[in-house]
Coordinates of C-alpha atoms in Angstrom, one line a residue:
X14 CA -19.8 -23.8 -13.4
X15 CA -16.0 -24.0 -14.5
X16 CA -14.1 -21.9 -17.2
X17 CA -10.8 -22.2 -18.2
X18 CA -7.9 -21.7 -20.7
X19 CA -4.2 -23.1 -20.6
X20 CA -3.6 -21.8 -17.7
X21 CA -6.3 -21.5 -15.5
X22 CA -9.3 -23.1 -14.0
X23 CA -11.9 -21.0 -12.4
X24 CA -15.2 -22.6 -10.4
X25 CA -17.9 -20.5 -9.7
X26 CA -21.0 -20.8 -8.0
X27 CA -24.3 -19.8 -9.8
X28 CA -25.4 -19.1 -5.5
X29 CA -24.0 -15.4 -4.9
X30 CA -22.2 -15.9 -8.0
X31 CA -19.5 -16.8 -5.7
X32 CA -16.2 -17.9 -7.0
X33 CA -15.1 -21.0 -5.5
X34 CA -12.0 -21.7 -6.9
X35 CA -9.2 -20.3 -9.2
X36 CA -6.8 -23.2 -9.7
X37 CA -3.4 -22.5 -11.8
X38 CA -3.6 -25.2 -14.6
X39 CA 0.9 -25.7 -13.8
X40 CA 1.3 -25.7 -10.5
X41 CA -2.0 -26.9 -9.1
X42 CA -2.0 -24.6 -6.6
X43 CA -6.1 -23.2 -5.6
X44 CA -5.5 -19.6 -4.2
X45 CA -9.1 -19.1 -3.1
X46 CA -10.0 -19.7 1.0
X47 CA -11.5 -23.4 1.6
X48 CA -14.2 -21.9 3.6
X49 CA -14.2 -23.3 6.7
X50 CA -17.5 -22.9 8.3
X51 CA -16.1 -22.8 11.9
X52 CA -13.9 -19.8 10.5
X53 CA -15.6 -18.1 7.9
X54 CA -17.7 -20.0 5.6
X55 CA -17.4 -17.5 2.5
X56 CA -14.9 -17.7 -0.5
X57 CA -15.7 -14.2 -2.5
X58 CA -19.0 -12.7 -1.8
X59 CA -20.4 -10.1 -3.9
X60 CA -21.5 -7.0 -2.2
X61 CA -24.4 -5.2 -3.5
X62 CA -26.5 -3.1 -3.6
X63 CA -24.2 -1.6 -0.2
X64 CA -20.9 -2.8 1.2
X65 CA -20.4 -3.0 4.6
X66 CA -23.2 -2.2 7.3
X67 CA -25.5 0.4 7.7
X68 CA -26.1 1.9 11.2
X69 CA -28.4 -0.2 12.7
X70 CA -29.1 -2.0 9.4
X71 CA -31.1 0.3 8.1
X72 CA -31.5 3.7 5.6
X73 CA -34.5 6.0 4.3
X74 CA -35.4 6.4 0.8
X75 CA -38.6 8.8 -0.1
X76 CA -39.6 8.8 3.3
X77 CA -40.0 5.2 3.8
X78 CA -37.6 3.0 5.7
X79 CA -35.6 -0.2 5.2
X80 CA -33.7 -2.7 6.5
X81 CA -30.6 -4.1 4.7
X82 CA -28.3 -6.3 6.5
X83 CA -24.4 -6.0 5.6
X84 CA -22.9 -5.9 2.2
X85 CA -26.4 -6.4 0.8
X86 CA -28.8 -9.2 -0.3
X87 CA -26.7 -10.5 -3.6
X88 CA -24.2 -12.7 -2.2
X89 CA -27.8 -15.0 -1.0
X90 CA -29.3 -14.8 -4.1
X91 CA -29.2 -17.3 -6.6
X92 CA -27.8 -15.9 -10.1
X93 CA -28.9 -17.2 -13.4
X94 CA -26.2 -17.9 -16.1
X95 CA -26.8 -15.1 -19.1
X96 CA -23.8 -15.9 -21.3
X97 CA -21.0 -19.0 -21.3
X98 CA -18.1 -19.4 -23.2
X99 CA -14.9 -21.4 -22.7
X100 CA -13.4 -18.1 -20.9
X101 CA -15.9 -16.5 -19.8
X102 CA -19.0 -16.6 -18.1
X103 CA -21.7 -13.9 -17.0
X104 CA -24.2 -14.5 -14.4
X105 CA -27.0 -11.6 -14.0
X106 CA -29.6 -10.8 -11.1
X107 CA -32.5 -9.2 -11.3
X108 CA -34.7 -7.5 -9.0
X109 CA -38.0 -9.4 -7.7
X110 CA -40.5 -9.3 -4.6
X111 CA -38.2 -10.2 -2.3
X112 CA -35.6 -7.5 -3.0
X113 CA -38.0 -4.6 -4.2
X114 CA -39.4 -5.2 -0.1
X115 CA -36.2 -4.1 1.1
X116 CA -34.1 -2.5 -2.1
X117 CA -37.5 -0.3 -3.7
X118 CA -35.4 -0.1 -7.3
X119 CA -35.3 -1.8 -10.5
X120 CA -32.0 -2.8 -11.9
X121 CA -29.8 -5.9 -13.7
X122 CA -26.7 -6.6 -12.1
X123 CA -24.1 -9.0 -14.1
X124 CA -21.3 -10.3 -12.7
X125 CA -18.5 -11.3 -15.8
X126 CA -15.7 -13.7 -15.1
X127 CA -13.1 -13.6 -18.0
X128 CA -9.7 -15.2 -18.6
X129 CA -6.8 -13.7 -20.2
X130 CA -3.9 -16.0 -19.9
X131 CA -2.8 -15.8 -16.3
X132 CA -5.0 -12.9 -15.5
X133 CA -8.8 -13.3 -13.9
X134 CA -11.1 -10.2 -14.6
X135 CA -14.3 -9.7 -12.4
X136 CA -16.9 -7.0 -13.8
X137 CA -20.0 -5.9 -12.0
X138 CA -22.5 -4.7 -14.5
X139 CA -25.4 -2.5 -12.9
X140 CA -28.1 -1.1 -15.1
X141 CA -30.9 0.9 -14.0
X142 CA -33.9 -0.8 -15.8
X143 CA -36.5 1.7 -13.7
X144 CA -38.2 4.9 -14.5
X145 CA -36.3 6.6 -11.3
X146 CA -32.5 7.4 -10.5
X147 CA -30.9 4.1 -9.3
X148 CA -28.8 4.4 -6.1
X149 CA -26.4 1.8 -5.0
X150 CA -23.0 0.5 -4.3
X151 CA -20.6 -2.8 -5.4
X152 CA -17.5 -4.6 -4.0
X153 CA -15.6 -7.7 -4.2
X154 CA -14.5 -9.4 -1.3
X155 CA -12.3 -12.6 -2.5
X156 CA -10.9 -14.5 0.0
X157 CA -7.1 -15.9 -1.1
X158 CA -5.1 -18.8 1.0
X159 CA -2.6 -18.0 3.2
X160 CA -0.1 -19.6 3.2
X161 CA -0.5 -20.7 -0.3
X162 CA 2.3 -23.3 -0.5
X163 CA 3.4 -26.0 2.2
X164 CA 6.2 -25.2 4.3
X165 CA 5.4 -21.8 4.4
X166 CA 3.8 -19.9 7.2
X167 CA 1.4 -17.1 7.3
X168 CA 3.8 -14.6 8.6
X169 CA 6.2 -15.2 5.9
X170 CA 3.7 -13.6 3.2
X171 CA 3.3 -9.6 2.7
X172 CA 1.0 -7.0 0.9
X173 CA 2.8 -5.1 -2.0
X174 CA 1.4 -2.5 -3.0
X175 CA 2.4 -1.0 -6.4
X176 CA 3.3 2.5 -5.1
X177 CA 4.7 4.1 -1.8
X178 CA 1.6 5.1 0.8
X179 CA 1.2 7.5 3.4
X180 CA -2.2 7.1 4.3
X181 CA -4.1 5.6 7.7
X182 CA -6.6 3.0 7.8
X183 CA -10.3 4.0 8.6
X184 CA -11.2 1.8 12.1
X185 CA -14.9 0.6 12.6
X186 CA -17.2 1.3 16.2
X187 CA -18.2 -1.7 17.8
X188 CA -21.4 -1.4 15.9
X189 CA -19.1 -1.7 12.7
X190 CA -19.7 1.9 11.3
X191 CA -16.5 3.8 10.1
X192 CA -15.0 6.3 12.4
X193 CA -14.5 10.1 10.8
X194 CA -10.6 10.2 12.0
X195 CA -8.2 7.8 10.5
X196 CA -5.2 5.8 12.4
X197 CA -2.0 6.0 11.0
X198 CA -0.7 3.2 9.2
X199 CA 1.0 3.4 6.1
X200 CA 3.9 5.5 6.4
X201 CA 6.2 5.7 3.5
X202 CA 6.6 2.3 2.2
X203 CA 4.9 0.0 -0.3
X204 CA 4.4 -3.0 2.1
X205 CA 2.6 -4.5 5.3
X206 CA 3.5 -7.8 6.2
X207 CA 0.8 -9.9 7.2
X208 CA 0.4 -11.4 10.3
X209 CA -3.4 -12.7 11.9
X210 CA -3.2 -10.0 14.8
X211 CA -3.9 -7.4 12.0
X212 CA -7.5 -8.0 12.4
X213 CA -7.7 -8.2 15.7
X214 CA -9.8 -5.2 15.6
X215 CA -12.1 -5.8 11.8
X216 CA -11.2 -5.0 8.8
X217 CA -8.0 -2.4 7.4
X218 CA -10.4 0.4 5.4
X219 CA -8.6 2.5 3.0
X220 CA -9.6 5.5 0.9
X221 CA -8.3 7.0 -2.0
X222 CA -4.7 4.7 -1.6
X223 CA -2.3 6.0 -3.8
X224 CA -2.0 2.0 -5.5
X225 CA -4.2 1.1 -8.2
X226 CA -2.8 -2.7 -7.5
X227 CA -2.1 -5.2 -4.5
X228 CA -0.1 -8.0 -4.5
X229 CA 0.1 -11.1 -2.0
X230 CA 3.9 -12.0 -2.0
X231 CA 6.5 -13.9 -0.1
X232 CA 10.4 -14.0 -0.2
X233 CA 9.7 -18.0 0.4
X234 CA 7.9 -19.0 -2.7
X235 CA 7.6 -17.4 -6.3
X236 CA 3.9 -18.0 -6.3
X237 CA 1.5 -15.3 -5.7
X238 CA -1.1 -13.0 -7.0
X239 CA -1.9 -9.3 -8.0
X240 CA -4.9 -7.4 -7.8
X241 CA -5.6 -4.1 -9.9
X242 CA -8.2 -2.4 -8.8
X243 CA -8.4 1.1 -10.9
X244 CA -11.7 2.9 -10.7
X245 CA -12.6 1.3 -7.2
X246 CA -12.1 4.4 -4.6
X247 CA -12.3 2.3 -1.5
X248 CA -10.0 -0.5 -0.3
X249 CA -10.9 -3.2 2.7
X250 CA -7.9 -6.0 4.0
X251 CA -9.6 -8.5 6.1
X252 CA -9.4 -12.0 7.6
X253 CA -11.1 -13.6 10.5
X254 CA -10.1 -14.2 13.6
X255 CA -7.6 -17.0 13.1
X256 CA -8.5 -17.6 9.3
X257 CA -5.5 -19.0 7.1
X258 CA -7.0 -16.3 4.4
X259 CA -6.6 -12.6 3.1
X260 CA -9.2 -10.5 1.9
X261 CA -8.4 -7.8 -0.5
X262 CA -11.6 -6.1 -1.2
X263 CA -12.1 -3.3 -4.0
X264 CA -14.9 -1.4 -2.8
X265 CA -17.0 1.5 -5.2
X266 CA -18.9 1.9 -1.4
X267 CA -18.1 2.0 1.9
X268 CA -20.1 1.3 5.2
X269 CA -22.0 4.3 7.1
X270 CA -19.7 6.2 9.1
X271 CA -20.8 7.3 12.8
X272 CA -22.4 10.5 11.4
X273 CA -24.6 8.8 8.9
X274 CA -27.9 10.0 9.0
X275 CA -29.4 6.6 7.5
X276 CA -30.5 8.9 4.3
X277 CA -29.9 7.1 1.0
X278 CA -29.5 10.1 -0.8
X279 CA -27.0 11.4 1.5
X280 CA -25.0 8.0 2.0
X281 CA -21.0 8.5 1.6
X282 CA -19.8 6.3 -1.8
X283 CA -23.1 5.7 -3.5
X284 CA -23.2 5.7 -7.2
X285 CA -26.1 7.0 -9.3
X286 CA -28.0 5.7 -12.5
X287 CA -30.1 7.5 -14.3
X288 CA -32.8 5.4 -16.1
X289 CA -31.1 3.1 -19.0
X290 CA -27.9 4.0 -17.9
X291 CA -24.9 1.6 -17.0
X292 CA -22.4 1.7 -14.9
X293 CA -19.2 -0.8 -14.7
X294 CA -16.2 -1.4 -13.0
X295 CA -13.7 -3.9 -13.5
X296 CA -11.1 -5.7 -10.9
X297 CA -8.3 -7.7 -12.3
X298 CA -6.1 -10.6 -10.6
X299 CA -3.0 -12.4 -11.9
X300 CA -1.8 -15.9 -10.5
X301 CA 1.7 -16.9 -10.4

């Protein structure tokens, strides 16, 4: 499915409700990752109803126990289109069989794509459509080319972030759980340049960065993009092992840290609906 104004084209797939690409209508430049399957074959997954892993892929709820493999079962589901305009499109997943086996809840989750000139705005919608409290977590994880322009290398792009950070990044265990202590990272300045041996060792996790926006710059080329992510208290920066991509991942969840006790209830970043409410968080991304 495609939406688009004057300057922007935007593909997604109705599969995850994955974007597959965002193509500036000018310059006919795609930011999004070609997903190469000997890399990483995702573009921009959605996470939910967790993001990142839980130790040893499982949690409790009411006594009863689950297993849920990492970030969740929505990016393999197949989303059915609930509204389409010219510049927007929602897609919306529902529970069934095969979630309430592993996921014992109720809920709608939409997944809005709008565009605003140059601007691309993602909203997950979750509603709690059960008769008990709905327990969960969302996240983005879009993966943007780098480098974005020809004659440019990876290692002539850098983060920006849009104020100065002190803060350390969150490392995972070998079993991909977060560690309590951060390592220290950020250190009075507003950028990290990128360079592949970065993620050597996973994913950067951040919380509670002082930025409420991202952007993917280089002194080589004017083109870019910006991410706002306001109202989205966790961060992840990832690529694979050798993958011409960045991830920048708004996160309202987090993976189970080494001290998890596997307890829903008790798991660090989940959100909670009471019956018929709503919850909704939007991430925002301009092209240049």
């Amino acid at each position: 499915m495609k939406i688009s104004n004057d300057r922007l084209t935007i593909t997604i797939a109705a599969a995850g409700a994955e974007l597959q690409h965002i193509v500036h209508n000018d310059s006919g430049l795609d930011y999004m990752w070609g997903a190469d399957p000997a890399v990483w074959g995702k573009k921009s997954p959605v996470l939910f109803p967790i993001v990142g892993g839980l130790k040893n892929n499982t949690y409790t709820y009411n006594g009863h126990e689950y297993t849920l493999g990492r970030h969740g079962f929505a990016r393999d589901q197949v989303f059915t289109v609930t509204e389409q305009r010219d510049t927007h499109i929602t897609f919306t997943l529902t529970d069934n069989e095969a979630t309430r086996k592993v996921y014992p809840f109720r809920f709608a989750f939409h997944v809005r794509y709008t565009l605003q000139d140059s601007q691309l705005k993602v909203t997950y919608i979750v509603e709690n459509t059960g008769d008990k409290e709905l327990l969960f977590s969302v996240g983005g994880h879009p993966a943007f080319r780098i480098p974005l322009v020809e004659g440019t290398s990876y290692e002539d792009y850098y983060l920006h972030f849009n104020r100065k950070e002190n803060t350390g990044r969150y490392p995972l265990s070998a079993a991909g759980q977060i560690e309590l202590t951060p390592i220290p990272m950020l250190q009075d300045t507003q950028e990290l340049p990128l360079h592949k041996s970065l993620f050597l060792e996973d994913a950067l996790v951040f919380k509670n960065l002082a930025s409420s926006a991202i952007s993917i710059k280089s002194n080589k080329t004017p083109h870019g993009l910006a991410i706002s992510f306001e109202g989205f208290p966790y961060m992840g920066i990832w690529a694979a092992k050798n993958g011409d991509f960045v991830c920048i991942e708004p996160w309202c969840g987090i993976a189970d840290n080494v001290s998890a006790t596997g307890n829903l209830n008790e798991k660090e970043g989940i959100n909670r609906l009471s019956p018929g409410e709503q919850f909704e968080r939007t991430w925002e991304a301009e092209f240049f």
